[in-house]
Amino acid sequence: DGGITQSPKYLFRKEGQNVTLSCEQNLNHDAMYWYRQDPGQGLRLIYYSQIVNDFQKGDIAEGYSVSREKKESFPLTVTSAQKNPTAFYLCASSRGAFGNEKLFFGSGTQLSVL
Amino acid sequence: KQEVTQIPAALSVPEGENLVLNCSFTDSAIYNLQWFRQDPGKGLTSLLLIQSSQREQTSGRLNASLDKSSGRSTLYIAASQPGDSATYLCAGLRGGFKTIFGAGTRLFVKA
C-alpha cells in the first residue's frame, strides 16, 4: 500500500540532546512537509521541500533542521536550540507541482521532554 | 495574518443526527480546500478535497461545500454514528506550499 511512514511513534528527548524523526513516503510525491501540532491549535509548518536537495523554512523553523537527500525521505532533527519541543509532529507529502495539491499525512510522532 | 476558523470548537450530538461543521477563511488566495479527520494520537485522514473549480464534493454520508466569495466551507455529516467521533480539520490550500489549517471541531456522537 502506498503511504507515509513515520517513526518512532513516541520519542523522548533529554536536555541538550538532538533527536531525529523519520519520514518515508512511497507515493512518488515531489513535495514533503513537516508540521507541528500543539493541543487546541492548528498545524504549523516547520519546513517543506519541493524537490530533492532543496528545502525551505516554514513559519516555525527555529530549532529544527531537515535534509532531503532522497525523494522518499525527509528526516526532521529537533535540536537542543528548540526550547519547547514537546508536541505532535506530522509529516505530509503532495504531488507538489504548484503547492496547492491534496495533502497526505503520516501517523505522527509524539515527542516529549524527559 | 491569514486565518482559518472552525466553529464550533466542540460538538456533542445523539446518534442518527445530521450535522454541519463550519470552516471560514480570510485568505482570498486559497485555491483548494481539504477536510480531514483526526483520531486521538493519530495522523490526519483525508475526507474530501474541493478544488477551486468545484462547489461541492460528496463521499458516502459526507458532503462538503465551498463558497470562495464568502470565505466559507461546510462539512455535512448525515445520520451520524459513534464511529464518526473524532476531530475534523479544514485546510486552505494555497499556492507556494503554504497551507493554513483550522484548529478543528471535536465531535462526539453519543450512542
PDB file of C-alpha atoms in Angstrom:
ATOM      1  CA  ASP A   1       0.000   0.000   0.000  1.00  0.00           C
ATOM      2  CA  GLY A   2       1.239   3.495  -0.812  1.00  0.00           C
ATOM      3  CA  GLY A   3       1.613   5.852   2.064  1.00  0.00           C
ATOM      4  CA  ILE A   4       3.767   7.773   4.508  1.00  0.00           C
ATOM      5  CA  THR A   5       5.610   6.046   7.346  1.00  0.00           C
ATOM      6  CA  GLN A   6       6.737   7.992  10.389  1.00  0.00           C
ATOM      7  CA  SER A   7       8.933   6.579  13.123  1.00  0.00           C
ATOM      8  CA  PRO A   8       9.173   6.300  16.007  1.00  0.00           C
ATOM      9  CA  LYS A   9       5.618   6.707  17.276  1.00  0.00           C
ATOM     10  CA  TYR A  10       6.900   8.041  20.617  1.00  0.00           C
ATOM     11  CA  LEU A  11      10.213   9.786  21.307  1.00  0.00           C
ATOM     12  CA  PHE A  12      11.734  11.217  24.442  1.00  0.00           C
ATOM     13  CA  ARG A  13      14.408  13.909  24.489  1.00  0.00           C
ATOM     14  CA  LYS A  14      16.825  14.762  27.264  1.00  0.00           C
ATOM     15  CA  GLU A  15      18.118  18.279  27.883  1.00  0.00           C
ATOM     16  CA  GLY A  16      20.764  19.288  25.354  1.00  0.00           C
ATOM     17  CA  GLN A  17      20.078  16.348  23.094  1.00  0.00           C
ATOM     18  CA  ASN A  18      19.312  16.371  19.373  1.00  0.00           C
ATOM     19  CA  VAL A  19      16.741  13.859  18.156  1.00  0.00           C
ATOM     20  CA  THR A  20      15.749  12.842  14.632  1.00  0.00           C
ATOM     21  CA  LEU A  21      12.268  11.946  13.417  1.00  0.00           C
ATOM     22  CA  SER A  22      11.985   9.746  10.362  1.00  0.00           C
ATOM     23  CA  CYS A  23       9.562  10.199   7.449  1.00  0.00           C
ATOM     24  CA  GLU A  24       9.448   7.933   4.393  1.00  0.00           C
ATOM     25  CA  GLN A  25       6.920   8.001   1.536  1.00  0.00           C
ATOM     26  CA  ASN A  26       6.320   5.621  -1.369  1.00  0.00           C
ATOM     27  CA  LEU A  27       3.756   7.786  -3.169  1.00  0.00           C
ATOM     28  CA  ASN A  28       6.350   9.168  -5.599  1.00  0.00           C
ATOM     29  CA  HIS A  29       5.467  12.678  -4.437  1.00  0.00           C
ATOM     30  CA  ASP A  30       7.846  15.542  -5.069  1.00  0.00           C
ATOM     31  CA  ALA A  31       6.834  17.721  -2.112  1.00  0.00           C
ATOM     32  CA  MET A  32       7.218  16.801   1.552  1.00  0.00           C
ATOM     33  CA  TYR A  33       6.400  18.770   4.694  1.00  0.00           C
ATOM     34  CA  TRP A  34       6.860  18.777   8.452  1.00  0.00           C
ATOM     35  CA  TYR A  35       4.142  20.184  10.700  1.00  0.00           C
ATOM     36  CA  ARG A  36       3.939  20.679  14.434  1.00  0.00           C
ATOM     37  CA  GLN A  37       0.620  20.221  16.252  1.00  0.00           C
ATOM     38  CA  ASP A  38       0.004  21.582  19.753  1.00  0.00           C
ATOM     39  CA  PRO A  39      -3.251  20.922  21.676  1.00  0.00           C
ATOM     40  CA  GLY A  40      -6.090  23.181  20.549  1.00  0.00           C
ATOM     41  CA  GLN A  41      -4.077  24.770  17.753  1.00  0.00           C
ATOM     42  CA  GLY A  42      -3.948  24.362  14.020  1.00  0.00           C
ATOM     43  CA  LEU A  43      -0.972  22.704  12.375  1.00  0.00           C
ATOM     44  CA  ARG A  44       2.076  24.933  11.905  1.00  0.00           C
ATOM     45  CA  LEU A  45       4.590  24.449   9.107  1.00  0.00           C
ATOM     46  CA  ILE A  46       8.191  23.799  10.157  1.00  0.00           C
ATOM     47  CA  TYR A  47       9.905  23.028   6.841  1.00  0.00           C
ATOM     48  CA  TYR A  48       8.931  21.913   3.381  1.00  0.00           C
ATOM     49  CA  SER A  49      10.777  20.529   0.374  1.00  0.00           C
ATOM     50  CA  GLN A  50       9.637  20.833  -3.233  1.00  0.00           C
ATOM     51  CA  ILE A  51      12.350  18.626  -4.736  1.00  0.00           C
ATOM     52  CA  VAL A  52      15.381  16.594  -3.742  1.00  0.00           C
ATOM     53  CA  ASN A  53      18.292  18.586  -2.308  1.00  0.00           C
ATOM     54  CA  ASP A  54      16.122  21.643  -1.735  1.00  0.00           C
ATOM     55  CA  PHE A  55      14.068  22.747   1.265  1.00  0.00           C
ATOM     56  CA  GLN A  56      12.537  25.928   2.632  1.00  0.00           C
ATOM     57  CA  LYS A  57      11.785  27.249   6.115  1.00  0.00           C
ATOM     58  CA  GLY A  58       8.201  27.392   7.221  1.00  0.00           C
ATOM     59  CA  ASP A  59       6.647  29.556   9.918  1.00  0.00           C
ATOM     60  CA  ILE A  60       8.425  27.994  12.917  1.00  0.00           C
ATOM     61  CA  ALA A  61      11.778  26.668  11.640  1.00  0.00           C
ATOM     62  CA  GLU A  62      13.948  27.892  14.529  1.00  0.00           C
ATOM     63  CA  GLY A  63      15.470  24.986  16.462  1.00  0.00           C
ATOM     64  CA  TYR A  64      14.774  22.460  13.708  1.00  0.00           C
ATOM     65  CA  SER A  65      16.765  21.171  10.727  1.00  0.00           C
ATOM     66  CA  VAL A  66      15.952  18.903   7.768  1.00  0.00           C
ATOM     67  CA  SER A  67      17.603  17.196   4.814  1.00  0.00           C
ATOM     68  CA  ARG A  68      16.230  15.856   1.524  1.00  0.00           C
ATOM     69  CA  GLU A  69      18.860  13.590   0.019  1.00  0.00           C
ATOM     70  CA  LYS A  70      16.347  11.139  -1.454  1.00  0.00           C
ATOM     71  CA  LYS A  71      12.894  11.703  -2.920  1.00  0.00           C
ATOM     72  CA  GLU A  72      11.327   9.226  -0.490  1.00  0.00           C
ATOM     73  CA  SER A  73      12.876  10.539   2.700  1.00  0.00           C
ATOM     74  CA  PHE A  74      12.600  13.804   4.664  1.00  0.00           C
ATOM     75  CA  PRO A  75      14.002  13.450   8.209  1.00  0.00           C
ATOM     76  CA  LEU A  76      13.496  16.177  10.816  1.00  0.00           C
ATOM     77  CA  THR A  77      16.055  16.889  13.538  1.00  0.00           C
ATOM     78  CA  VAL A  78      14.878  18.662  16.672  1.00  0.00           C
ATOM     79  CA  THR A  79      17.968  20.381  18.026  1.00  0.00           C
ATOM     80  CA  SER A  80      18.808  21.447  21.566  1.00  0.00           C
ATOM     81  CA  ALA A  81      18.073  25.024  20.442  1.00  0.00           C
ATOM     82  CA  GLN A  82      14.356  24.194  20.372  1.00  0.00           C
ATOM     83  CA  LYS A  83      13.384  25.032  23.941  1.00  0.00           C
ATOM     84  CA  ASN A  84       9.806  23.802  23.815  1.00  0.00           C
ATOM     85  CA  PRO A  85       9.882  20.663  21.683  1.00  0.00           C
ATOM     86  CA  THR A  86       7.012  18.760  23.296  1.00  0.00           C
ATOM     87  CA  ALA A  87       4.403  18.378  20.545  1.00  0.00           C
ATOM     88  CA  PHE A  88       2.914  16.003  17.996  1.00  0.00           C
ATOM     89  CA  TYR A  89       4.902  16.054  14.735  1.00  0.00           C
ATOM     90  CA  LEU A  90       3.280  15.229  11.434  1.00  0.00           C
ATOM     91  CA  CYS A  91       4.942  14.551   8.099  1.00  0.00           C
ATOM     92  CA  ALA A  92       2.997  15.069   4.873  1.00  0.00           C
ATOM     93  CA  SER A  93       3.506  14.864   1.133  1.00  0.00           C
ATOM     94  CA  SER A  94       1.835  16.071  -2.064  1.00  0.00           C
ATOM     95  CA  ARG A  95       2.467  15.842  -5.801  1.00  0.00           C
ATOM     96  CA  GLY A  96       3.907  19.272  -5.444  1.00  0.00           C
ATOM     97  CA  ALA A  97       3.553  20.928  -8.834  1.00  0.00           C
ATOM     98  CA  PHE A  98       2.008  24.154  -7.523  1.00  0.00           C
ATOM     99  CA  GLY A  99       1.918  23.782  -3.752  1.00  0.00           C
ATOM    100  CA  ASN A 100      -1.860  23.586  -3.506  1.00  0.00           C
ATOM    101  CA  GLU A 101      -2.388  19.887  -4.211  1.00  0.00           C
ATOM    102  CA  LYS A 102      -4.008  17.285  -1.961  1.00  0.00           C
ATOM    103  CA  LEU A 103      -2.046  16.542   1.196  1.00  0.00           C
ATOM    104  CA  PHE A 104      -1.356  13.062   2.535  1.00  0.00           C
ATOM    105  CA  PHE A 105      -0.229  12.580   6.149  1.00  0.00           C
ATOM    106  CA  GLY A 106       1.706  10.044   8.178  1.00  0.00           C
ATOM    107  CA  SER A 107       0.606   8.711  11.565  1.00  0.00           C
ATOM    108  CA  GLY A 108       2.701  11.177  13.577  1.00  0.00           C
ATOM    109  CA  THR A 109       5.415  11.151  16.244  1.00  0.00           C
ATOM    110  CA  GLN A 110       4.765  12.338  19.801  1.00  0.00           C
ATOM    111  CA  LEU A 111       7.896  13.992  21.173  1.00  0.00           C
ATOM    112  CA  SER A 112       8.226  14.610  24.898  1.00  0.00           C
ATOM    113  CA  VAL A 113      10.978  16.062  27.070  1.00  0.00           C
ATOM    114  CA  LEU A 114      12.361  13.975  29.936  1.00  0.00           C
TER     115      LEU A 114
ATOM    116  CA  LYS B   1      -2.444  37.343   9.244  1.00  0.00           C
ATOM    117  CA  GLN B   2      -4.445  34.853   7.213  1.00  0.00           C
ATOM    118  CA  GLU B   3      -6.613  32.571   9.339  1.00  0.00           C
ATOM    119  CA  VAL B   4      -8.923  29.594   9.161  1.00  0.00           C
ATOM    120  CA  THR B   5     -11.637  29.470  11.824  1.00  0.00           C
ATOM    121  CA  GLN B   6     -13.699  26.424  12.683  1.00  0.00           C
ATOM    122  CA  ILE B   7     -16.972  26.694  14.549  1.00  0.00           C
ATOM    123  CA  PRO B   8     -17.995  25.125  16.831  1.00  0.00           C
ATOM    124  CA  ALA B   9     -14.819  24.067  18.637  1.00  0.00           C
ATOM    125  CA  ALA B  10     -16.661  21.065  20.095  1.00  0.00           C
ATOM    126  CA  LEU B  11     -19.966  19.373  19.409  1.00  0.00           C
ATOM    127  CA  SER B  12     -21.879  16.548  21.061  1.00  0.00           C
ATOM    128  CA  VAL B  13     -24.867  15.001  19.277  1.00  0.00           C
ATOM    129  CA  PRO B  14     -27.020  11.877  19.638  1.00  0.00           C
ATOM    130  CA  GLU B  15     -26.554   9.072  17.162  1.00  0.00           C
ATOM    131  CA  GLY B  16     -28.524   9.465  13.939  1.00  0.00           C
ATOM    132  CA  GLU B  17     -28.493  13.252  13.871  1.00  0.00           C
ATOM    133  CA  ASN B  18     -27.461  15.180  10.762  1.00  0.00           C
ATOM    134  CA  LEU B  19     -24.873  17.848  11.493  1.00  0.00           C
ATOM    135  CA  VAL B  20     -22.902  20.665   9.895  1.00  0.00           C
ATOM    136  CA  LEU B  21     -19.346  21.720  10.671  1.00  0.00           C
ATOM    137  CA  ASN B  22     -18.242  25.174   9.595  1.00  0.00           C
ATOM    138  CA  CYS B  23     -14.939  26.495   8.297  1.00  0.00           C
ATOM    139  CA  SER B  24     -14.328  30.153   7.429  1.00  0.00           C
ATOM    140  CA  PHE B  25     -11.225  31.730   5.969  1.00  0.00           C
ATOM    141  CA  THR B  26      -9.981  35.251   5.351  1.00  0.00           C
ATOM    142  CA  ASP B  27      -7.451  34.459   2.639  1.00  0.00           C
ATOM    143  CA  SER B  28      -8.805  35.058  -0.859  1.00  0.00           C
ATOM    144  CA  ALA B  29      -5.750  33.241  -2.239  1.00  0.00           C
ATOM    145  CA  ILE B  30      -6.998  29.862  -1.027  1.00  0.00           C
ATOM    146  CA  TYR B  31      -7.234  27.705  -4.128  1.00  0.00           C
ATOM    147  CA  ASN B  32      -8.479  24.342  -2.876  1.00  0.00           C
ATOM    148  CA  LEU B  33      -9.987  23.254   0.439  1.00  0.00           C
ATOM    149  CA  GLN B  34      -9.400  19.908   2.116  1.00  0.00           C
ATOM    150  CA  TRP B  35     -11.282  18.322   5.030  1.00  0.00           C
ATOM    151  CA  PHE B  36      -9.556  15.857   7.340  1.00  0.00           C
ATOM    152  CA  ARG B  37     -10.468  13.580  10.204  1.00  0.00           C
ATOM    153  CA  GLN B  38      -8.081  13.041  13.124  1.00  0.00           C
ATOM    154  CA  ASP B  39      -8.494  10.395  15.812  1.00  0.00           C
ATOM    155  CA  PRO B  40      -6.687  10.904  19.164  1.00  0.00           C
ATOM    156  CA  GLY B  41      -2.948  10.375  18.836  1.00  0.00           C
ATOM    157  CA  LYS B  42      -3.207   9.644  15.101  1.00  0.00           C
ATOM    158  CA  GLY B  43      -2.370  11.355  11.845  1.00  0.00           C
ATOM    159  CA  LEU B  44      -4.788  13.189   9.554  1.00  0.00           C
ATOM    160  CA  THR B  45      -7.004  11.172   7.237  1.00  0.00           C
ATOM    161  CA  SER B  46      -8.226  12.996   4.133  1.00  0.00           C
ATOM    162  CA  LEU B  47     -12.013  13.035   3.758  1.00  0.00           C
ATOM    163  CA  LEU B  48     -12.726  15.355   0.853  1.00  0.00           C
ATOM    164  CA  LEU B  49     -10.857  17.780  -1.373  1.00  0.00           C
ATOM    165  CA  ILE B  50     -12.809  20.573  -3.066  1.00  0.00           C
ATOM    166  CA  GLN B  51     -10.912  22.079  -5.955  1.00  0.00           C
ATOM    167  CA  SER B  52     -11.206  25.700  -6.925  1.00  0.00           C
ATOM    168  CA  SER B  53     -13.450  24.983  -9.900  1.00  0.00           C
ATOM    169  CA  GLN B  54     -15.870  22.914  -7.808  1.00  0.00           C
ATOM    170  CA  ARG B  55     -18.525  23.973  -5.322  1.00  0.00           C
ATOM    171  CA  GLU B  56     -19.005  20.669  -3.525  1.00  0.00           C
ATOM    172  CA  GLN B  57     -17.822  17.092  -3.137  1.00  0.00           C
ATOM    173  CA  THR B  58     -19.588  14.028  -1.766  1.00  0.00           C
ATOM    174  CA  SER B  59     -18.322  10.780  -0.305  1.00  0.00           C
ATOM    175  CA  GLY B  60     -20.815   8.419   1.295  1.00  0.00           C
ATOM    176  CA  ARG B  61     -22.514  10.237   4.197  1.00  0.00           C
ATOM    177  CA  LEU B  62     -20.219  13.244   3.841  1.00  0.00           C
ATOM    178  CA  ASN B  63     -20.818  16.320   1.719  1.00  0.00           C
ATOM    179  CA  ALA B  64     -18.524  19.336   1.652  1.00  0.00           C
ATOM    180  CA  SER B  65     -19.237  22.663   0.006  1.00  0.00           C
ATOM    181  CA  LEU B  66     -17.015  25.615  -0.800  1.00  0.00           C
ATOM    182  CA  ASP B  67     -18.026  29.245  -1.343  1.00  0.00           C
ATOM    183  CA  LYS B  68     -14.858  31.216  -2.026  1.00  0.00           C
ATOM    184  CA  SER B  69     -16.712  34.510  -2.423  1.00  0.00           C
ATOM    185  CA  SER B  70     -17.911  34.376   1.176  1.00  0.00           C
ATOM    186  CA  GLY B  71     -14.828  32.574   2.509  1.00  0.00           C
ATOM    187  CA  ARG B  72     -16.779  29.610   3.840  1.00  0.00           C
ATOM    188  CA  SER B  73     -16.815  25.832   3.637  1.00  0.00           C
ATOM    189  CA  THR B  74     -19.171  23.409   5.356  1.00  0.00           C
ATOM    190  CA  LEU B  75     -18.908  19.690   6.041  1.00  0.00           C
ATOM    191  CA  TYR B  76     -22.278  17.950   6.283  1.00  0.00           C
ATOM    192  CA  ILE B  77     -22.419  14.556   8.017  1.00  0.00           C
ATOM    193  CA  ALA B  78     -25.634  12.615   7.519  1.00  0.00           C
ATOM    194  CA  ALA B  79     -27.015  10.089  10.011  1.00  0.00           C
ATOM    195  CA  SER B  80     -24.093  10.408  12.431  1.00  0.00           C
ATOM    196  CA  GLN B  81     -22.671   7.284  14.110  1.00  0.00           C
ATOM    197  CA  PRO B  82     -20.498   6.801  17.225  1.00  0.00           C
ATOM    198  CA  GLY B  83     -17.647   5.864  14.871  1.00  0.00           C
ATOM    199  CA  ASP B  84     -17.757   9.413  13.489  1.00  0.00           C
ATOM    200  CA  SER B  85     -16.430  10.716  16.826  1.00  0.00           C
ATOM    201  CA  ALA B  86     -13.133  12.454  16.048  1.00  0.00           C
ATOM    202  CA  THR B  87     -11.667  15.897  15.403  1.00  0.00           C
ATOM    203  CA  TYR B  88     -12.420  17.361  11.991  1.00  0.00           C
ATOM    204  CA  LEU B  89      -9.997  19.854  10.463  1.00  0.00           C
ATOM    205  CA  CYS B  90     -10.252  22.013   7.378  1.00  0.00           C
ATOM    206  CA  ALA B  91      -7.235  23.256   5.466  1.00  0.00           C
ATOM    207  CA  GLY B  92      -6.959  26.034   2.885  1.00  0.00           C
ATOM    208  CA  LEU B  93      -4.520  25.013   0.155  1.00  0.00           C
ATOM    209  CA  ARG B  94      -2.752  27.974  -1.354  1.00  0.00           C
ATOM    210  CA  GLY B  95      -0.048  28.170  -3.965  1.00  0.00           C
ATOM    211  CA  GLY B  96       3.507  28.316  -2.690  1.00  0.00           C
ATOM    212  CA  PHE B  97       3.150  25.322  -0.356  1.00  0.00           C
ATOM    213  CA  LYS B  98       1.703  27.429   2.469  1.00  0.00           C
ATOM    214  CA  THR B  99      -1.433  25.563   3.528  1.00  0.00           C
ATOM    215  CA  ILE B 100      -3.281  27.046   6.515  1.00  0.00           C
ATOM    216  CA  PHE B 101      -5.196  24.866   8.962  1.00  0.00           C
ATOM    217  CA  GLY B 102      -8.083  25.444  11.302  1.00  0.00           C
ATOM    218  CA  ALA B 103      -7.829  24.284  14.926  1.00  0.00           C
ATOM    219  CA  GLY B 104     -10.563  21.718  14.354  1.00  0.00           C
ATOM    220  CA  THR B 105     -14.015  20.762  15.620  1.00  0.00           C
ATOM    221  CA  ARG B 106     -14.083  17.955  18.171  1.00  0.00           C
ATOM    222  CA  LEU B 107     -17.167  15.803  17.510  1.00  0.00           C
ATOM    223  CA  PHE B 108     -18.686  13.308  19.939  1.00  0.00           C
ATOM    224  CA  VAL B 109     -21.593  11.153  18.771  1.00  0.00           C
ATOM    225  CA  LYS B 110     -23.481   9.522  21.627  1.00  0.00           C
ATOM    226  CA  ALA B 111     -24.878   6.025  21.189  1.00  0.00           C
TER     227      ALA B 111
END
